[in-house]
């Protein structure tokens, strides 16, 4: 149980059978009447955002989330097979459980899997990954003065906008949160 006075961004609570993450909170003490806490909550399962008001000191159940480090070992049909790095047990996740960042998942990558009971809420990939460019248009020499970009397909199948001088076979660093090019990777 957690008091509404202890709400902070990132705190997870259980309401109406769902897990909610506190995004914003504001303690309000009006001149007349009792104090209250105005919050913005994000549903951990489907991403919906709602605003909710709690009385100051109101107690709500805190969601106990379990985070485990797992390594992606291989893909079996539509499922992605992971190995728990502590127990060495094998587990399977579907692309829908992993979410849209599945496009950056490659074999051997370690991820954090956040669970609520038996339900997978989130798969956290590293903030940046190094991937090889497998397909892109050739860049023209001296054509970088405009600072233009072109689409490139990386080894996992994701499309990233890269500078014109990037060629096939180069290893680039990509931000998995914003799908942006961060730079060339030195060998």
PDB file of C-alpha atoms in Angstrom:
ATOM      1  CA  UNK A   1       0.000   0.000   0.000  1.00  0.00           C
ATOM      2  CA  UNK A   2       1.157   3.531  -0.752  1.00  0.00           C
ATOM      3  CA  UNK A   3      -0.200   6.902   0.310  1.00  0.00           C
ATOM      4  CA  UNK A   4      -1.161   9.471  -2.315  1.00  0.00           C
ATOM      5  CA  UNK A   5       1.229  11.845  -0.507  1.00  0.00           C
ATOM      6  CA  UNK A   6       4.116   9.580  -1.592  1.00  0.00           C
ATOM      7  CA  UNK A   7       3.317   9.679  -5.338  1.00  0.00           C
ATOM      8  CA  UNK A   8       6.324  10.423  -7.559  1.00  0.00           C
ATOM      9  CA  UNK A   9       6.812  10.020 -11.321  1.00  0.00           C
ATOM     10  CA  UNK A  10       7.459   6.338 -12.094  1.00  0.00           C
ATOM     11  CA  UNK A  11       5.589   4.942  -9.064  1.00  0.00           C
ATOM     12  CA  UNK A  12       3.273   2.079 -10.087  1.00  0.00           C
ATOM     13  CA  UNK A  13      -0.121   1.505  -8.470  1.00  0.00           C
ATOM     14  CA  UNK A  14      -3.009  -0.933  -8.957  1.00  0.00           C
ATOM     15  CA  UNK A  15      -6.436   0.529  -9.766  1.00  0.00           C
ATOM     16  CA  UNK A  16      -9.491  -1.257 -11.176  1.00  0.00           C
ATOM     17  CA  UNK A  17      -7.483  -4.432 -11.891  1.00  0.00           C
ATOM     18  CA  UNK A  18      -4.847  -2.601 -13.969  1.00  0.00           C
ATOM     19  CA  UNK A  19      -1.333  -1.328 -13.380  1.00  0.00           C
ATOM     20  CA  UNK A  20      -0.903   2.437 -13.648  1.00  0.00           C
ATOM     21  CA  UNK A  21       2.344   4.430 -13.676  1.00  0.00           C
ATOM     22  CA  UNK A  22       2.322   7.962 -12.215  1.00  0.00           C
ATOM     23  CA  UNK A  23       3.428  10.386 -14.951  1.00  0.00           C
ATOM     24  CA  UNK A  24       2.689  13.696 -13.209  1.00  0.00           C
ATOM     25  CA  UNK A  25       1.374  14.690  -9.798  1.00  0.00           C
ATOM     26  CA  UNK A  26       0.450  17.927  -8.063  1.00  0.00           C
ATOM     27  CA  UNK A  27      -0.377  18.437  -4.385  1.00  0.00           C
ATOM     28  CA  UNK A  28      -3.169  21.031  -4.129  1.00  0.00           C
ATOM     29  CA  UNK A  29      -4.055  22.772  -0.870  1.00  0.00           C
ATOM     30  CA  UNK A  30      -7.087  24.965  -1.502  1.00  0.00           C
ATOM     31  CA  UNK A  31      -7.953  27.761   0.915  1.00  0.00           C
ATOM     32  CA  UNK A  32     -11.235  26.083   1.730  1.00  0.00           C
ATOM     33  CA  UNK A  33     -11.680  22.317   2.045  1.00  0.00           C
ATOM     34  CA  UNK A  34      -9.218  19.474   2.335  1.00  0.00           C
ATOM     35  CA  UNK A  35      -6.019  18.964   0.349  1.00  0.00           C
ATOM     36  CA  UNK A  36      -5.921  16.614  -2.639  1.00  0.00           C
ATOM     37  CA  UNK A  37      -3.459  15.165  -5.136  1.00  0.00           C
ATOM     38  CA  UNK A  38      -4.118  15.632  -8.858  1.00  0.00           C
ATOM     39  CA  UNK A  39      -2.333  12.984 -10.965  1.00  0.00           C
ATOM     40  CA  UNK A  40      -1.838  11.940 -14.559  1.00  0.00           C
ATOM     41  CA  UNK A  41      -1.640   8.131 -14.789  1.00  0.00           C
ATOM     42  CA  UNK A  42      -0.519   5.952 -17.713  1.00  0.00           C
ATOM     43  CA  UNK A  43      -1.864   2.422 -18.082  1.00  0.00           C
ATOM     44  CA  UNK A  44       1.110   0.033 -18.225  1.00  0.00           C
ATOM     45  CA  UNK A  45      -0.802  -2.539 -20.309  1.00  0.00           C
ATOM     46  CA  UNK A  46      -2.258  -0.430 -23.123  1.00  0.00           C
ATOM     47  CA  UNK A  47      -0.691   3.042 -22.767  1.00  0.00           C
ATOM     48  CA  UNK A  48      -3.912   4.983 -22.092  1.00  0.00           C
ATOM     49  CA  UNK A  49      -3.431   8.168 -20.061  1.00  0.00           C
ATOM     50  CA  UNK A  50      -6.040   9.400 -17.576  1.00  0.00           C
ATOM     51  CA  UNK A  51      -6.223  12.172 -15.014  1.00  0.00           C
ATOM     52  CA  UNK A  52      -7.373  11.209 -11.535  1.00  0.00           C
ATOM     53  CA  UNK A  53      -7.717  13.041  -8.233  1.00  0.00           C
ATOM     54  CA  UNK A  54      -7.017  11.436  -4.854  1.00  0.00           C
ATOM     55  CA  UNK A  55      -7.662  12.777  -1.356  1.00  0.00           C
ATOM     56  CA  UNK A  56      -4.463  13.711   0.451  1.00  0.00           C
ATOM     57  CA  UNK A  57      -3.292  10.679   2.417  1.00  0.00           C
ATOM     58  CA  UNK A  58      -5.580   8.241   0.538  1.00  0.00           C
ATOM     59  CA  UNK A  59      -4.029   4.774   0.500  1.00  0.00           C
ATOM     60  CA  UNK A  60      -3.947   2.720  -2.725  1.00  0.00           C
ATOM     61  CA  UNK A  61      -2.290  -0.639  -3.480  1.00  0.00           C
ATOM     62  CA  UNK A  62       1.197  -0.390  -4.965  1.00  0.00           C
ATOM     63  CA  UNK A  63       1.896  -2.662  -7.935  1.00  0.00           C
ATOM     64  CA  UNK A  64       4.762  -5.054  -7.364  1.00  0.00           C
ATOM     65  CA  UNK A  65       6.611  -5.301 -10.662  1.00  0.00           C
ATOM     66  CA  UNK A  66       9.362  -7.825 -11.244  1.00  0.00           C
ATOM     67  CA  UNK A  67      12.222  -6.925 -13.583  1.00  0.00           C
ATOM     68  CA  UNK A  68      14.486  -9.653 -14.939  1.00  0.00           C
ATOM     69  CA  UNK A  69      17.420  -9.532 -17.337  1.00  0.00           C
ATOM     70  CA  UNK A  70      16.974 -11.875 -20.275  1.00  0.00           C
ATOM     71  CA  UNK A  71      19.019 -12.579 -23.397  1.00  0.00           C
ATOM     72  CA  UNK A  72      17.411 -13.048 -26.805  1.00  0.00           C
ATOM     73  CA  UNK A  73      18.750 -16.379 -28.045  1.00  0.00           C
ATOM     74  CA  UNK A  74      16.804 -17.106 -31.257  1.00  0.00           C
ATOM     75  CA  UNK A  75      13.504 -16.700 -33.104  1.00  0.00           C
ATOM     76  CA  UNK A  76      11.198 -19.716 -33.394  1.00  0.00           C
ATOM     77  CA  UNK A  77       8.419 -19.066 -35.899  1.00  0.00           C
ATOM     78  CA  UNK A  78       6.538 -16.021 -34.599  1.00  0.00           C
ATOM     79  CA  UNK A  79       7.938 -16.289 -31.061  1.00  0.00           C
ATOM     80  CA  UNK A  80      11.131 -14.797 -29.715  1.00  0.00           C
ATOM     81  CA  UNK A  81      13.002 -17.122 -27.342  1.00  0.00           C
ATOM     82  CA  UNK A  82      14.762 -15.583 -24.323  1.00  0.00           C
ATOM     83  CA  UNK A  83      16.999 -17.036 -21.623  1.00  0.00           C
ATOM     84  CA  UNK A  84      16.807 -15.708 -18.064  1.00  0.00           C
ATOM     85  CA  UNK A  85      20.342 -14.627 -17.130  1.00  0.00           C
ATOM     86  CA  UNK A  86      19.962 -15.698 -13.460  1.00  0.00           C
ATOM     87  CA  UNK A  87      18.074 -18.997 -13.653  1.00  0.00           C
ATOM     88  CA  UNK A  88      19.004 -19.956 -17.252  1.00  0.00           C
ATOM     89  CA  UNK A  89      15.359 -20.851 -17.894  1.00  0.00           C
ATOM     90  CA  UNK A  90      13.955 -20.377 -21.378  1.00  0.00           C
ATOM     91  CA  UNK A  91      10.909 -18.201 -22.060  1.00  0.00           C
ATOM     92  CA  UNK A  92       8.998 -17.142 -25.150  1.00  0.00           C
ATOM     93  CA  UNK A  93       7.508 -13.760 -26.015  1.00  0.00           C
ATOM     94  CA  UNK A  94       5.464 -12.734 -29.031  1.00  0.00           C
ATOM     95  CA  UNK A  95       6.141  -9.625 -31.119  1.00  0.00           C
ATOM     96  CA  UNK A  96       3.002  -7.984 -29.649  1.00  0.00           C
ATOM     97  CA  UNK A  97       4.350  -8.466 -26.106  1.00  0.00           C
ATOM     98  CA  UNK A  98       7.671  -6.866 -27.046  1.00  0.00           C
ATOM     99  CA  UNK A  99       6.056  -3.923 -28.829  1.00  0.00           C
ATOM    100  CA  UNK A 100       7.229  -1.723 -31.690  1.00  0.00           C
ATOM    101  CA  UNK A 101      10.881  -1.834 -30.613  1.00  0.00           C
ATOM    102  CA  UNK A 102      11.055  -5.467 -31.779  1.00  0.00           C
ATOM    103  CA  UNK A 103      12.573  -4.057 -34.989  1.00  0.00           C
ATOM    104  CA  UNK A 104      15.877  -3.476 -33.117  1.00  0.00           C
ATOM    105  CA  UNK A 105      16.008  -6.871 -31.367  1.00  0.00           C
ATOM    106  CA  UNK A 106      18.869  -9.103 -32.486  1.00  0.00           C
ATOM    107  CA  UNK A 107      20.256 -12.411 -31.246  1.00  0.00           C
ATOM    108  CA  UNK A 108      22.488 -12.166 -28.195  1.00  0.00           C
ATOM    109  CA  UNK A 109      20.991  -8.843 -27.022  1.00  0.00           C
ATOM    110  CA  UNK A 110      20.207  -8.492 -23.315  1.00  0.00           C
ATOM    111  CA  UNK A 111      16.882  -6.838 -22.416  1.00  0.00           C
ATOM    112  CA  UNK A 112      14.946  -6.136 -19.219  1.00  0.00           C
ATOM    113  CA  UNK A 113      11.532  -7.817 -19.036  1.00  0.00           C
ATOM    114  CA  UNK A 114       9.058  -6.150 -16.646  1.00  0.00           C
ATOM    115  CA  UNK A 115       6.313  -8.456 -15.353  1.00  0.00           C
ATOM    116  CA  UNK A 116       3.253  -7.984 -13.171  1.00  0.00           C
ATOM    117  CA  UNK A 117       2.457 -11.456 -11.900  1.00  0.00           C
ATOM    118  CA  UNK A 118       2.609 -13.671 -14.975  1.00  0.00           C
ATOM    119  CA  UNK A 119       1.786 -10.844 -17.410  1.00  0.00           C
ATOM    120  CA  UNK A 120       4.588  -9.154 -19.382  1.00  0.00           C
ATOM    121  CA  UNK A 121       4.100  -5.381 -19.241  1.00  0.00           C
ATOM    122  CA  UNK A 122       7.188  -4.116 -21.024  1.00  0.00           C
ATOM    123  CA  UNK A 123      10.391  -5.236 -22.697  1.00  0.00           C
ATOM    124  CA  UNK A 124      13.110  -2.604 -22.248  1.00  0.00           C
ATOM    125  CA  UNK A 125      15.781  -2.619 -24.946  1.00  0.00           C
ATOM    126  CA  UNK A 126      19.078  -0.771 -24.501  1.00  0.00           C
ATOM    127  CA  UNK A 127      18.775   2.971 -25.289  1.00  0.00           C
ATOM    128  CA  UNK A 128      21.109   2.576 -28.262  1.00  0.00           C
ATOM    129  CA  UNK A 129      22.175  -0.350 -30.421  1.00  0.00           C
ATOM    130  CA  UNK A 130      24.905  -0.851 -33.029  1.00  0.00           C
ATOM    131  CA  UNK A 131      23.601  -2.298 -36.292  1.00  0.00           C
ATOM    132  CA  UNK A 132      25.005  -2.902 -39.756  1.00  0.00           C
ATOM    133  CA  UNK A 133      23.494  -1.108 -42.765  1.00  0.00           C
ATOM    134  CA  UNK A 134      22.311  -3.735 -45.272  1.00  0.00           C
ATOM    135  CA  UNK A 135      20.562  -1.546 -47.836  1.00  0.00           C
ATOM    136  CA  UNK A 136      20.735   2.129 -48.781  1.00  0.00           C
ATOM    137  CA  UNK A 137      21.123   4.338 -51.841  1.00  0.00           C
ATOM    138  CA  UNK A 138      24.702   5.257 -52.736  1.00  0.00           C
ATOM    139  CA  UNK A 139      25.813   8.678 -51.560  1.00  0.00           C
ATOM    140  CA  UNK A 140      27.432  11.116 -53.936  1.00  0.00           C
ATOM    141  CA  UNK A 141      30.860  12.480 -53.046  1.00  0.00           C
ATOM    142  CA  UNK A 142      30.666  16.098 -51.930  1.00  0.00           C
ATOM    143  CA  UNK A 143      26.894  15.916 -51.458  1.00  0.00           C
ATOM    144  CA  UNK A 144      27.010  16.429 -47.687  1.00  0.00           C
ATOM    145  CA  UNK A 145      26.916  20.232 -47.674  1.00  0.00           C
ATOM    146  CA  UNK A 146      23.118  20.242 -47.558  1.00  0.00           C
ATOM    147  CA  UNK A 147      23.045  17.985 -44.488  1.00  0.00           C
ATOM    148  CA  UNK A 148      20.476  15.764 -46.155  1.00  0.00           C
ATOM    149  CA  UNK A 149      19.413  12.313 -45.093  1.00  0.00           C
ATOM    150  CA  UNK A 150      18.376   9.135 -46.843  1.00  0.00           C
ATOM    151  CA  UNK A 151      16.603   5.961 -45.674  1.00  0.00           C
ATOM    152  CA  UNK A 152      18.715   2.933 -44.759  1.00  0.00           C
ATOM    153  CA  UNK A 153      17.663  -0.601 -43.826  1.00  0.00           C
ATOM    154  CA  UNK A 154      19.683  -2.163 -40.992  1.00  0.00           C
ATOM    155  CA  UNK A 155      20.362  -5.854 -40.292  1.00  0.00           C
ATOM    156  CA  UNK A 156      17.228  -6.292 -38.142  1.00  0.00           C
ATOM    157  CA  UNK A 157      14.961  -4.916 -40.908  1.00  0.00           C
ATOM    158  CA  UNK A 158      14.321  -1.506 -39.319  1.00  0.00           C
ATOM    159  CA  UNK A 159      14.449   1.646 -41.437  1.00  0.00           C
ATOM    160  CA  UNK A 160      16.477   4.591 -40.135  1.00  0.00           C
ATOM    161  CA  UNK A 161      17.189   7.977 -41.695  1.00  0.00           C
ATOM    162  CA  UNK A 162      20.973   8.385 -42.045  1.00  0.00           C
ATOM    163  CA  UNK A 163      23.322  11.046 -43.491  1.00  0.00           C
ATOM    164  CA  UNK A 164      24.098  10.829 -47.214  1.00  0.00           C
ATOM    165  CA  UNK A 165      27.682   9.572 -46.682  1.00  0.00           C
ATOM    166  CA  UNK A 166      26.655   6.276 -45.014  1.00  0.00           C
ATOM    167  CA  UNK A 167      27.239   3.217 -47.221  1.00  0.00           C
ATOM    168  CA  UNK A 168      26.223  -0.455 -47.177  1.00  0.00           C
ATOM    169  CA  UNK A 169      28.222  -2.506 -44.668  1.00  0.00           C
ATOM    170  CA  UNK A 170      28.911   0.342 -42.221  1.00  0.00           C
ATOM    171  CA  UNK A 171      28.001  -0.127 -38.560  1.00  0.00           C
ATOM    172  CA  UNK A 172      25.903   2.696 -37.120  1.00  0.00           C
ATOM    173  CA  UNK A 173      24.587   3.532 -33.658  1.00  0.00           C
ATOM    174  CA  UNK A 174      20.791   3.973 -33.456  1.00  0.00           C
ATOM    175  CA  UNK A 175      18.665   5.403 -30.616  1.00  0.00           C
ATOM    176  CA  UNK A 176      15.921   2.795 -30.011  1.00  0.00           C
ATOM    177  CA  UNK A 177      13.630   5.302 -28.240  1.00  0.00           C
ATOM    178  CA  UNK A 178      13.423   7.849 -31.073  1.00  0.00           C
ATOM    179  CA  UNK A 179      14.517   5.779 -34.127  1.00  0.00           C
ATOM    180  CA  UNK A 180      17.324   8.253 -34.862  1.00  0.00           C
ATOM    181  CA  UNK A 181      20.863   7.890 -36.179  1.00  0.00           C
ATOM    182  CA  UNK A 182      23.484   8.686 -33.508  1.00  0.00           C
ATOM    183  CA  UNK A 183      26.714   8.174 -35.459  1.00  0.00           C
ATOM    184  CA  UNK A 184      29.133   5.727 -36.990  1.00  0.00           C
ATOM    185  CA  UNK A 185      30.498   2.944 -34.835  1.00  0.00           C
ATOM    186  CA  UNK A 186      34.270   2.626 -34.747  1.00  0.00           C
ATOM    187  CA  UNK A 187      35.629  -0.912 -34.951  1.00  0.00           C
TER     188      UNK A 187
END
